[in-house]
Coordinates of C-alpha atoms and ligand atoms in Angstrom, one line a residue:
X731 CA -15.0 11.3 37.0
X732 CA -15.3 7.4 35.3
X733 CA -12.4 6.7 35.7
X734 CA -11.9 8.0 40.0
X735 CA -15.0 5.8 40.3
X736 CA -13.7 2.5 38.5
X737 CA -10.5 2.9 40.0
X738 CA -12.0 3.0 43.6
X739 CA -14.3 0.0 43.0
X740 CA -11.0 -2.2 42.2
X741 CA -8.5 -0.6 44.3
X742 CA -9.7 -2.8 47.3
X743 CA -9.1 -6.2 45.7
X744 CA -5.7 -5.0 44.2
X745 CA -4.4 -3.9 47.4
X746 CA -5.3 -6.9 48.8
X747 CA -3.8 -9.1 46.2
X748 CA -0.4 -7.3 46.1
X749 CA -0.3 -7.4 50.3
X750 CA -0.9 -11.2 50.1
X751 CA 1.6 -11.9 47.5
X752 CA 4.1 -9.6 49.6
X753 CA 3.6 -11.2 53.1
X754 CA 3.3 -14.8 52.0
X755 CA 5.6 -15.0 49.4
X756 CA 8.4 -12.2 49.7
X757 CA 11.0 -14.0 49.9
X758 CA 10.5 -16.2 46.7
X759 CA 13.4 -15.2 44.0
X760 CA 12.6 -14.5 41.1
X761 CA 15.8 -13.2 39.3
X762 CA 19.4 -13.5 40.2
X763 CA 21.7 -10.6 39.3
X764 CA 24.6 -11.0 36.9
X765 CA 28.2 -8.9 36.8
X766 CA 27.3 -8.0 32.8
X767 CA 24.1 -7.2 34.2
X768 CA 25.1 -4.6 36.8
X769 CA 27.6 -3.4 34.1
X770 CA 25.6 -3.6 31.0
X771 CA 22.4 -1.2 32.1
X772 CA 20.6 -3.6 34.2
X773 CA 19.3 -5.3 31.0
X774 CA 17.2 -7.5 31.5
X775 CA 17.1 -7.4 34.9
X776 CA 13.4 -8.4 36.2
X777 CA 12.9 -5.7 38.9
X778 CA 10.0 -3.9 38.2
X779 CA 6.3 -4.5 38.4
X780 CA 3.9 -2.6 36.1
X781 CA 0.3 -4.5 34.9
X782 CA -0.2 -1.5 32.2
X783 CA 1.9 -3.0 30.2
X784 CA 4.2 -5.8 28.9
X785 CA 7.1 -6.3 26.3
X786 CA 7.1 -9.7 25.1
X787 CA 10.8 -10.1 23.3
X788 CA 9.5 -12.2 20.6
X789 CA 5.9 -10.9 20.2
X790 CA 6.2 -6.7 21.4
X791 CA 4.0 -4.8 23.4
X792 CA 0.4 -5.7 25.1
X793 CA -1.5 -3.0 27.2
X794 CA -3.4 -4.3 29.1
X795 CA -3.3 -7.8 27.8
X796 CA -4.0 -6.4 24.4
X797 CA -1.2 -6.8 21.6
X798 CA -1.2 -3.3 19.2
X799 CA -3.6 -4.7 16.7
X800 CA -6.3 -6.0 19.3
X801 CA -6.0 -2.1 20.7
X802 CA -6.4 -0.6 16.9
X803 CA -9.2 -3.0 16.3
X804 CA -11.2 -3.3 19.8
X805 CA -11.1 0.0 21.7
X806 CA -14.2 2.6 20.1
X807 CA -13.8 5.1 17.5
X808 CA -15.1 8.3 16.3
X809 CA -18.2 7.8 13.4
X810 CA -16.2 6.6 10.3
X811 CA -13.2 6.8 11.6
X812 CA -10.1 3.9 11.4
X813 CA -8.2 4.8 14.4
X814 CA -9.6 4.8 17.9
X815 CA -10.5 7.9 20.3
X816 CA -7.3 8.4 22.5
X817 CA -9.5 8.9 25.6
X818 CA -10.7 5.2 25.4
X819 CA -6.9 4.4 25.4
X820 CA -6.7 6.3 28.4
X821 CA -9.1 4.8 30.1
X822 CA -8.1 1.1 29.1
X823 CA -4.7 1.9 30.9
X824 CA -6.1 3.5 33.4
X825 CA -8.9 0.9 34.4
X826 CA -7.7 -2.5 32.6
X827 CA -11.4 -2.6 31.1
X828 CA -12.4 -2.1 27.3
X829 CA -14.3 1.1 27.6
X830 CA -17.9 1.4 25.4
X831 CA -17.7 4.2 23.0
X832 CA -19.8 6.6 26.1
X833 CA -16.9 5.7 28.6
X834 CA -14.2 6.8 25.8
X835 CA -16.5 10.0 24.6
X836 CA -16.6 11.1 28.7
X837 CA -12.4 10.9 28.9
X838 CA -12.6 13.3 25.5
X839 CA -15.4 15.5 27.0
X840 CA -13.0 15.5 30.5
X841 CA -10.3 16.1 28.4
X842 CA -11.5 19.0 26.3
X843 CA -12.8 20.9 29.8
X844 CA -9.2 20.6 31.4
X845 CA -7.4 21.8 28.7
X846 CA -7.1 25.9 29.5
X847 CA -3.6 26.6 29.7
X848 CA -2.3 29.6 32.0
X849 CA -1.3 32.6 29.6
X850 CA 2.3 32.5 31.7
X851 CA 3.3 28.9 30.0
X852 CA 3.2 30.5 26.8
X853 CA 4.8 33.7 27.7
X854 CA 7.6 31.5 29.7
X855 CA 8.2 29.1 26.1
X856 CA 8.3 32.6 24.3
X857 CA 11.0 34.1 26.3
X858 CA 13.5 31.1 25.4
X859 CA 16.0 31.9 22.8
X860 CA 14.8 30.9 18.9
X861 CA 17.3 27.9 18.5
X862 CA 16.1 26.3 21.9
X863 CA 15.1 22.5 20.9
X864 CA 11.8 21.7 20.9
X865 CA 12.0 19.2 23.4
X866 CA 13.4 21.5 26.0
X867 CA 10.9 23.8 25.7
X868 CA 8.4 20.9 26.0
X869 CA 10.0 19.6 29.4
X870 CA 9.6 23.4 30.4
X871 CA 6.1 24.0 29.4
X872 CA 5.5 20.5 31.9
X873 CA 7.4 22.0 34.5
X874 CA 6.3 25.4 34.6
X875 CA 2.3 23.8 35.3
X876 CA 3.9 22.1 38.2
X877 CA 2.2 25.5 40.3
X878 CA -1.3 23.5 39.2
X879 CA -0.2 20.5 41.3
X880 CA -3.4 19.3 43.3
X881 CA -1.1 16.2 45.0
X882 CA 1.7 18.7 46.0
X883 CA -1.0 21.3 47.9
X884 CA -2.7 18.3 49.1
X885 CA 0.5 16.5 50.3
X886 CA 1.4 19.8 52.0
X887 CA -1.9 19.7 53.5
X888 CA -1.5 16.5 55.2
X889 CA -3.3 14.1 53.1
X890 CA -3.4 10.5 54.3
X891 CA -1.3 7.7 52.4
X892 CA -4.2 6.0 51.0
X893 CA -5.6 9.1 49.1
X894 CA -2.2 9.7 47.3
X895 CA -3.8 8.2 43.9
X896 CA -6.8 10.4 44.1
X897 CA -4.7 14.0 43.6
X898 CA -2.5 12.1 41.2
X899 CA -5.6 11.1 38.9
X900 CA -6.6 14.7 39.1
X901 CA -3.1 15.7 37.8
X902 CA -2.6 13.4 35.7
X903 CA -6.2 14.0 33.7
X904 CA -5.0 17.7 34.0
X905 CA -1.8 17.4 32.4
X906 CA -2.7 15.0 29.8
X907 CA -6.0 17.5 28.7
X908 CA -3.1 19.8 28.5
X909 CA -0.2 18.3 26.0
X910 CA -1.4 17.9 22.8
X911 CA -2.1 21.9 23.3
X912 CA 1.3 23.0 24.5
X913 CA 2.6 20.7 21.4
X914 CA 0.9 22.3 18.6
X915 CA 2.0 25.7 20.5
X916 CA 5.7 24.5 20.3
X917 CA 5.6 23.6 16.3
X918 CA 3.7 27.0 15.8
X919 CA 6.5 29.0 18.2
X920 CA 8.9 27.4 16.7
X921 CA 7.8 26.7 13.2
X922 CA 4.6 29.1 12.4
X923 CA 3.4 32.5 13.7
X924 CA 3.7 32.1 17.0
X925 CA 0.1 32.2 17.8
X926 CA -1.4 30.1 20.2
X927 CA -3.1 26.9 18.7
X928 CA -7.0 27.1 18.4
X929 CA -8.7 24.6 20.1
X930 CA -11.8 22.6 19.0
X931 CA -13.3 21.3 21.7
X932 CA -15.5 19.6 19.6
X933 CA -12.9 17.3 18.0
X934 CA -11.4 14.7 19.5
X935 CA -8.1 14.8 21.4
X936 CA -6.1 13.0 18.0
X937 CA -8.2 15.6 15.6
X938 CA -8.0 18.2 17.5
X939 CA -4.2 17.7 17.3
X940 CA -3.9 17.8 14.1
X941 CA -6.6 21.1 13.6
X942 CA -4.2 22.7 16.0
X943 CA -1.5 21.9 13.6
X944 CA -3.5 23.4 10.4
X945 CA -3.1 19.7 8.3
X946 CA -7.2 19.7 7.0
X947 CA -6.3 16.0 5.8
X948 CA -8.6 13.6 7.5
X949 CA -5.9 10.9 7.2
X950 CA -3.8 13.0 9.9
X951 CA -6.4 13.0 12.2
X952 CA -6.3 9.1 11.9
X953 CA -1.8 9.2 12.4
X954 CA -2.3 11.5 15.0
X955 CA -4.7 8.9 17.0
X956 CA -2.4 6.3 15.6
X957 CA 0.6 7.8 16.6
X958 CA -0.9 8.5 20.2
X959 CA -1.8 5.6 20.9
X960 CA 0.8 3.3 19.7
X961 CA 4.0 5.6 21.9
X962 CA 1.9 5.6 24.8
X963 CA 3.5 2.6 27.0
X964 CA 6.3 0.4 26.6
X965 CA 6.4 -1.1 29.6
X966 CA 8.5 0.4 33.0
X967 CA 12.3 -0.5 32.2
X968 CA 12.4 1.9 29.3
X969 CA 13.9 5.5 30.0
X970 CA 10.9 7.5 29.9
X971 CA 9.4 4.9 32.2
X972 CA 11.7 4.5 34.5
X973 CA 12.8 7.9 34.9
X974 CA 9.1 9.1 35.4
X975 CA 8.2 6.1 37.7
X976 CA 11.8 6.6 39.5
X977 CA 11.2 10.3 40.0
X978 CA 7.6 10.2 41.2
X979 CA 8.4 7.1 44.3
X980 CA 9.8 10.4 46.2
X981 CA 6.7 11.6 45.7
X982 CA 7.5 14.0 43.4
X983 CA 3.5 15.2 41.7
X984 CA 3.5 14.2 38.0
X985 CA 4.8 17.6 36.3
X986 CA 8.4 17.0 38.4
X987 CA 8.0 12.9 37.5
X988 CA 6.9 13.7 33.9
X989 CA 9.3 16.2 33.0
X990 CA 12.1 14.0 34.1
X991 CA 10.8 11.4 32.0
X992 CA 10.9 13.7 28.8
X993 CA 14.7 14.9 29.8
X994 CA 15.3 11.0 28.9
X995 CA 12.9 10.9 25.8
X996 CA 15.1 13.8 24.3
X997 CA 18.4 11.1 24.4
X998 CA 19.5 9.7 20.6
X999 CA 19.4 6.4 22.2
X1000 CA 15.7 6.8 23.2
X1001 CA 13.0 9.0 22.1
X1002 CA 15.4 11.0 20.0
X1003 CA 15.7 8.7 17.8
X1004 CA 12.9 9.3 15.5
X1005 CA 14.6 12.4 14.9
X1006 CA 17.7 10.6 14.1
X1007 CA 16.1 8.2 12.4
X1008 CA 14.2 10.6 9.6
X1009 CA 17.4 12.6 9.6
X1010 CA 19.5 9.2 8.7
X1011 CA 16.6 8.8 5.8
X1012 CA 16.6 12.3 4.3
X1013 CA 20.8 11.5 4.2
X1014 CA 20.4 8.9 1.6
X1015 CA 17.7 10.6 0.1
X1016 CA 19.5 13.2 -0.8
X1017 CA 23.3 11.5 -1.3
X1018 CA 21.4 9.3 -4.0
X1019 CA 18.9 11.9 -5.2
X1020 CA 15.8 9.6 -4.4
X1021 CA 15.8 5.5 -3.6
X1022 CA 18.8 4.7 -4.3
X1023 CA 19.7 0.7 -5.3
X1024 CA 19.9 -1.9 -3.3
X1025 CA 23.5 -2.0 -3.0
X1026 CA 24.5 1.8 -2.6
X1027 CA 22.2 1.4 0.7
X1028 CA 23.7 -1.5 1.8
X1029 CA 27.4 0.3 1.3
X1030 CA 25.9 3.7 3.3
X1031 CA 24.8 1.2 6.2
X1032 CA 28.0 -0.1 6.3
X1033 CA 29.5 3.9 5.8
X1034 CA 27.3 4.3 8.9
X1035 CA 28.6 1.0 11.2
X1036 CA 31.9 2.3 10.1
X1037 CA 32.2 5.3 11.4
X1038 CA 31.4 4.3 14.7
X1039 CA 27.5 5.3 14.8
X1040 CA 24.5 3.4 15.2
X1041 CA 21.8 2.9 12.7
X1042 CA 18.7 5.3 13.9
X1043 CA 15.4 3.2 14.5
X1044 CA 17.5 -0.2 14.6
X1045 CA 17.5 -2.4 17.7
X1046 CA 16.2 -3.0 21.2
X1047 CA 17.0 -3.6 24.6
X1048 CA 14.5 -5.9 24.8
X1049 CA 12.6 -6.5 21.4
X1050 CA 13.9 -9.3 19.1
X1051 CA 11.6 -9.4 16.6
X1052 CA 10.3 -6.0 14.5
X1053 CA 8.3 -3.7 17.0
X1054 CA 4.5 -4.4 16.1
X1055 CA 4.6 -0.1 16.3
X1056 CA 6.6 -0.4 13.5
X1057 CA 4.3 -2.8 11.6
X1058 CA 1.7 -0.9 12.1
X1059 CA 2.9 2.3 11.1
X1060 CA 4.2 0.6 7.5
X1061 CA 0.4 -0.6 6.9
X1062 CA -0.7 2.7 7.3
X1063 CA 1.8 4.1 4.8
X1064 CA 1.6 1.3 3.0
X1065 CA -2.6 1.1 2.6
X1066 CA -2.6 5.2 2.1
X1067 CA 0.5 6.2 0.5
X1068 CA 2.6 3.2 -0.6
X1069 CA 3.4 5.3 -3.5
X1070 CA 5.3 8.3 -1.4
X1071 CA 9.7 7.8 -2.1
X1072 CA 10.5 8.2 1.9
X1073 CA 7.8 4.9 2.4
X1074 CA 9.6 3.1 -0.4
X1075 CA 13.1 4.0 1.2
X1076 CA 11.9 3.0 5.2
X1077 CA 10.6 -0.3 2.9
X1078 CA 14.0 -0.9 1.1
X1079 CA 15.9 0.5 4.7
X1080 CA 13.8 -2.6 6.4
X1081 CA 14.9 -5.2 3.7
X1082 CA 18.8 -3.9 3.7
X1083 CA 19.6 -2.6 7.6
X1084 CA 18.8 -6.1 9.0
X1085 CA 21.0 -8.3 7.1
X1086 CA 23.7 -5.5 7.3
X1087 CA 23.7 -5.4 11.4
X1088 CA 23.2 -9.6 11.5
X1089 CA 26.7 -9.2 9.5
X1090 CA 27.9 -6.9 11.7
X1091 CA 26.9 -9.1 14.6
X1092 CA 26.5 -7.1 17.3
X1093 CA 23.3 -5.8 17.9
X1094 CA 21.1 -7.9 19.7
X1095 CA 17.9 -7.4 17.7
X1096 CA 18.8 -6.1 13.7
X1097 CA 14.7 -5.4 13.1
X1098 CA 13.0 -2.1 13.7
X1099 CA 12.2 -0.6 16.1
X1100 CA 9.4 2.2 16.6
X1101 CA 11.5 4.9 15.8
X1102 CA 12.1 3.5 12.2
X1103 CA 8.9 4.7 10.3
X1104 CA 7.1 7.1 12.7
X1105 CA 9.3 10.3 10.9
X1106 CA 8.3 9.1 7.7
X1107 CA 4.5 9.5 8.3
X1108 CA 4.6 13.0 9.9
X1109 CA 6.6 14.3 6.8
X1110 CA 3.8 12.9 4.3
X1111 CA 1.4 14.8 6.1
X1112 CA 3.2 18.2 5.8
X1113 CA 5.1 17.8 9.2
X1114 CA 8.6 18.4 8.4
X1115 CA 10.4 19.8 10.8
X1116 CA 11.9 16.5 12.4
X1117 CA 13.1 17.7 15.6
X1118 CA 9.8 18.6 16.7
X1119 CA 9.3 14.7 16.4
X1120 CA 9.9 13.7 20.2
X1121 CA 7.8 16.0 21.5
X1122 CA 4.8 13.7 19.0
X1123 CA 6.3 11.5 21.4
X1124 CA 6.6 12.9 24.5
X1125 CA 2.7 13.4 24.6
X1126 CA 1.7 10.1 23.9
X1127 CA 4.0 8.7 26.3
X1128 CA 2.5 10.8 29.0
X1129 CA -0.5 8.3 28.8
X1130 CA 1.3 5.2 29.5
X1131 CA 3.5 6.9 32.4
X1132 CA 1.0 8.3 34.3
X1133 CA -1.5 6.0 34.4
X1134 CA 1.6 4.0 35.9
X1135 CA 1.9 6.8 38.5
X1136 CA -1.5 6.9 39.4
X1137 CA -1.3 2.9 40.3
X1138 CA 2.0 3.1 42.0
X1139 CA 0.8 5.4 44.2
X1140 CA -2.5 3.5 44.5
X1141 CA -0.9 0.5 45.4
X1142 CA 1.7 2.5 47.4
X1143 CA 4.9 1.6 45.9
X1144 CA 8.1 2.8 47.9
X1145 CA 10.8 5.3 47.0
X1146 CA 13.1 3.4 44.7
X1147 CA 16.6 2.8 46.2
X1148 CA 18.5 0.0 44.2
X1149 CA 21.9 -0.8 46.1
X1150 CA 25.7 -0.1 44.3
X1151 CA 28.6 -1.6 44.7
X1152 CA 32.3 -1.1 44.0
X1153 CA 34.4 -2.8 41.4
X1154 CA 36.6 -3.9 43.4
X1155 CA 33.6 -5.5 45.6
X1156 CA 32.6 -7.7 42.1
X1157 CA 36.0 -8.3 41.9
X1158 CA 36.2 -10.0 45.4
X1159 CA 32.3 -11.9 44.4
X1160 CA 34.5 -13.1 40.8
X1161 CA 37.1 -14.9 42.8
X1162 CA 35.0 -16.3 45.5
X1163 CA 32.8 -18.1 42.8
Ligands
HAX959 N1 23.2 0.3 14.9 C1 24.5 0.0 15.2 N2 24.9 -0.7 16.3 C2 23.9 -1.2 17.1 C3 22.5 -1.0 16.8 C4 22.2 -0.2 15.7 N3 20.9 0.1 15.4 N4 21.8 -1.5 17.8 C5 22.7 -2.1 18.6 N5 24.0 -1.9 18.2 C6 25.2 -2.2 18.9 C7 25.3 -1.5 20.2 O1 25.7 -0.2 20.0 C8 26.2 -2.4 21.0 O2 27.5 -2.0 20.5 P1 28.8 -2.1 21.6 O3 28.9 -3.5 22.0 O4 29.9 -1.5 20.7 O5 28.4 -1.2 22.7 C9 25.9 -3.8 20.4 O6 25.2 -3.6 19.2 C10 25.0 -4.6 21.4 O7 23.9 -3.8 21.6 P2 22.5 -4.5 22.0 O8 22.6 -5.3 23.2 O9 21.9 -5.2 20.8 O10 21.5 -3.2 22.3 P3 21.3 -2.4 23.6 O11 20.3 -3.1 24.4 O12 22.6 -2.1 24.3 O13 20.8 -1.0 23.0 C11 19.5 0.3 21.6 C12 19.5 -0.9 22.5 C13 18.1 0.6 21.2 C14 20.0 1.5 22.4 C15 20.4 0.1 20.4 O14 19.8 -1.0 19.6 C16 20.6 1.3 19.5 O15 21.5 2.1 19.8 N6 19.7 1.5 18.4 C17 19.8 2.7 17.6 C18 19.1 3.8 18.3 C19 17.6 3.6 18.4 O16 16.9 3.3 17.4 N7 17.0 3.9 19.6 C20 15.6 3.8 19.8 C21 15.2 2.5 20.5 C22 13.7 2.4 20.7 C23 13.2 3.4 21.6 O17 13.6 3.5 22.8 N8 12.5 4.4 21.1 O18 12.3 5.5 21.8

């Protein structure tokens, strides 16, 4: 595969690099530790290496060194097509290189022959009871192909260290090839007949998405890339992230790392969000009996601060500015549908919701984040049942987060093990000081 092959060629130089910097300058500091840090959720504590991606706090995410609308605008697409092929996205991650349109087309063509899933993953999701969330049966359906894993029977077979990456490639391809197929199965179990989706292997991975779905709208073949792409990574510190990249240095394979990574998608806080988000919309929406005015918005925001809940899709733990994923989202609306009452609400929500939490004055970061449009789009397109939302997510964050794996055990990162301490020993650091 490509992508074994590129990875090989550099993995030399990168091993050597990272052994260097480790042996000759270990000992430099490079972030001291506060008591609201160790309290307040490690924010912004600068602990973790990933060179996938990076979130600037005023500027947002780069992957790879490319900001979201270098990604939209250099990686290939399909023949007139807006949004890029997925697979190049992959590859990008995966290799740090810009593929050509023939490197992207061979992920897609890898892709569509990996993509059989076993008959018992559907008959496992089926047996759950109707009301089970959609994300739970997602995590399941990631866990049950955990039986596939080529690094746990190679591990048991007494692979050397080096070779971890390889079996995690081959798992991670495998799963990924997999996703968008086990999604469109969830939103027809839980939404539809029941049937399993019909794949087009001619399509693309984003069109074949939406075909699985049954939306014959080219425009949600172009979200559906869109959306992919734009969730993939966020850099490490995020839940998803960290919990996938925590799970997998015990050398968990990627269906135990992955799954654990989803089980933090599904928190309100997190990926849940969207779902929170779209809800939070439809509420006024409904209250007011379409946009309402400027003023009965604000007064609901405040409704919403004042009874002790946060404001869906508002915020970050690390963004200060508004998430470029949100930007671009809005110009899609905006350039196809600017017309459509829920884009004109998220529009008037994105005027009103920051001024009301810089009154507030306590979050951080009043913009938007990702989570404050993405609902929004889904619903135009016929997708309404918002709590299948995350799971949108959930596979385009499985890009991001394996590719992660795939390097870490490349470049042999350890088992993660962060020390505690007592209260009573911060205590005892507060006086000496
Ligand atoms: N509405 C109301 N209050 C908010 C808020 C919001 N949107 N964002 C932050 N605050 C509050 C926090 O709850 C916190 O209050 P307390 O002091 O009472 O605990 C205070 O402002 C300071 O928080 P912060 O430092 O600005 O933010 P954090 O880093 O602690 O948290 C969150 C970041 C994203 C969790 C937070 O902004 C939030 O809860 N936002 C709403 C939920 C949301 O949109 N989550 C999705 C985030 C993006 C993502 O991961 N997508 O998957």
């Amino acid at each position: 595969m490509i992508i074994h092959e590129k990875i090989a060629e550099q993995l030399p130089g990168w091993r050597e690099r990272v052994k260097k910097l480790v042996k000759e300058k270990g000992d430099i500091v490079i972030d001291k530790v506060t008591i609201d840090q160790v309290y307040g959720g490690m924010r912004g504590s600068q602990v973790l290496v990933s060179d996938i991606s990076y979130v600037d706090p005023a500027e947002g995410i780069r992957l790879r060194g490319y900001s979201i609308p270098e990604v939209l605008a250099k990686l290939p697409k399909p023949d007139e097509a807006e949004m890029p092929y997925v697979g190049g996205l992959y590859y990008l991650l995966l290799t740090g290189e810009m593929p050509t349109k023939e490197q992207a087309c061979l992920v897609e063509k890898d892709w569509a022959n990996r993509s059989e899933i076993p008959q018992y993953v559907y008959n496992t999701l089926r047996a759950l009871p109707k009301n089970t969330h959609p994300m739970t049966l997602f995590t399941l359906a990631v866990q049950s192909l955990q039986t596939q894993s080529e690094f746990a029977k190679r591990y048991h077979e007494g692979m050397r260290k080096d070779e971890y990456w390889e079996p995690m490639l081959e798992d991670s391809l495998n799963l990924t090839a997999k996703l968008p197929i086990i999604a469109a199965f969830i939103y027809s179990l839980k939404y539809r007949n029941g049937e399993v989706p019909q794949v087009d292997s001619s399509l693309d991975w984003g069109a074949n998405f939406a075909h699985m779905l049954g939306i014959k709208d080219k425009g949600y073949e172009e979200l559906a890339r869109l959306y992919f792409i734009i969730h993939s990574d966020h850099e490490s510190g995020n839940v998803s992230a960290h919990a996938t990249h925590l799970v997998g240095s015990s050398l968990a394979d990627v269906y135990y790392a992955f799954s654990a990574g989803l089980n933090g998608l599904a928190g309100p806080l997190h990926g849940l969000a969207n779902q929170e988000c779209f809800g939070w919309l439809l509420e006024v929406r409904d209250k007011f009996g379409g946009v309402p005015s400027k003023e009965q918005l604000r007064k609901f925001a405040w409704e919403t601060l004042e009874s002790g809940k946060v404001i869906p899709g508002y915020g970050h733990a690390v963004l200060r500015v508004p998430d470029p994923r949100f930007t671009a989202q809005m110009k899609f609306a905006k350039d196809r549908f600017p017309q459509d009452e829920l884009v004109r609400l998220a529009d008037m929500v994105f005027e009103i919701v920051p001024q009301v939490l810089k009154e507030q004055g306590k979050a951080k970061n009043p913009a938007p984040n990702v989570d404050a449009i993405s609902g929004t789009l889904q619903y135009y397109y016929g997708v309404r049942e918002f709590d299948f939302y995350t799971v949108l997510f959930g596979v385009g964050r499985a890009l991001g987060v394996t590719a992660n794996l795939v390097w870490a055990r490349a470049l042999g990162q350890p088992l993660e093990r962060p020390k505690s301490l007592t209260t009573q020993m911060l205590e005892d650091a507060a006086v000496s000081e």
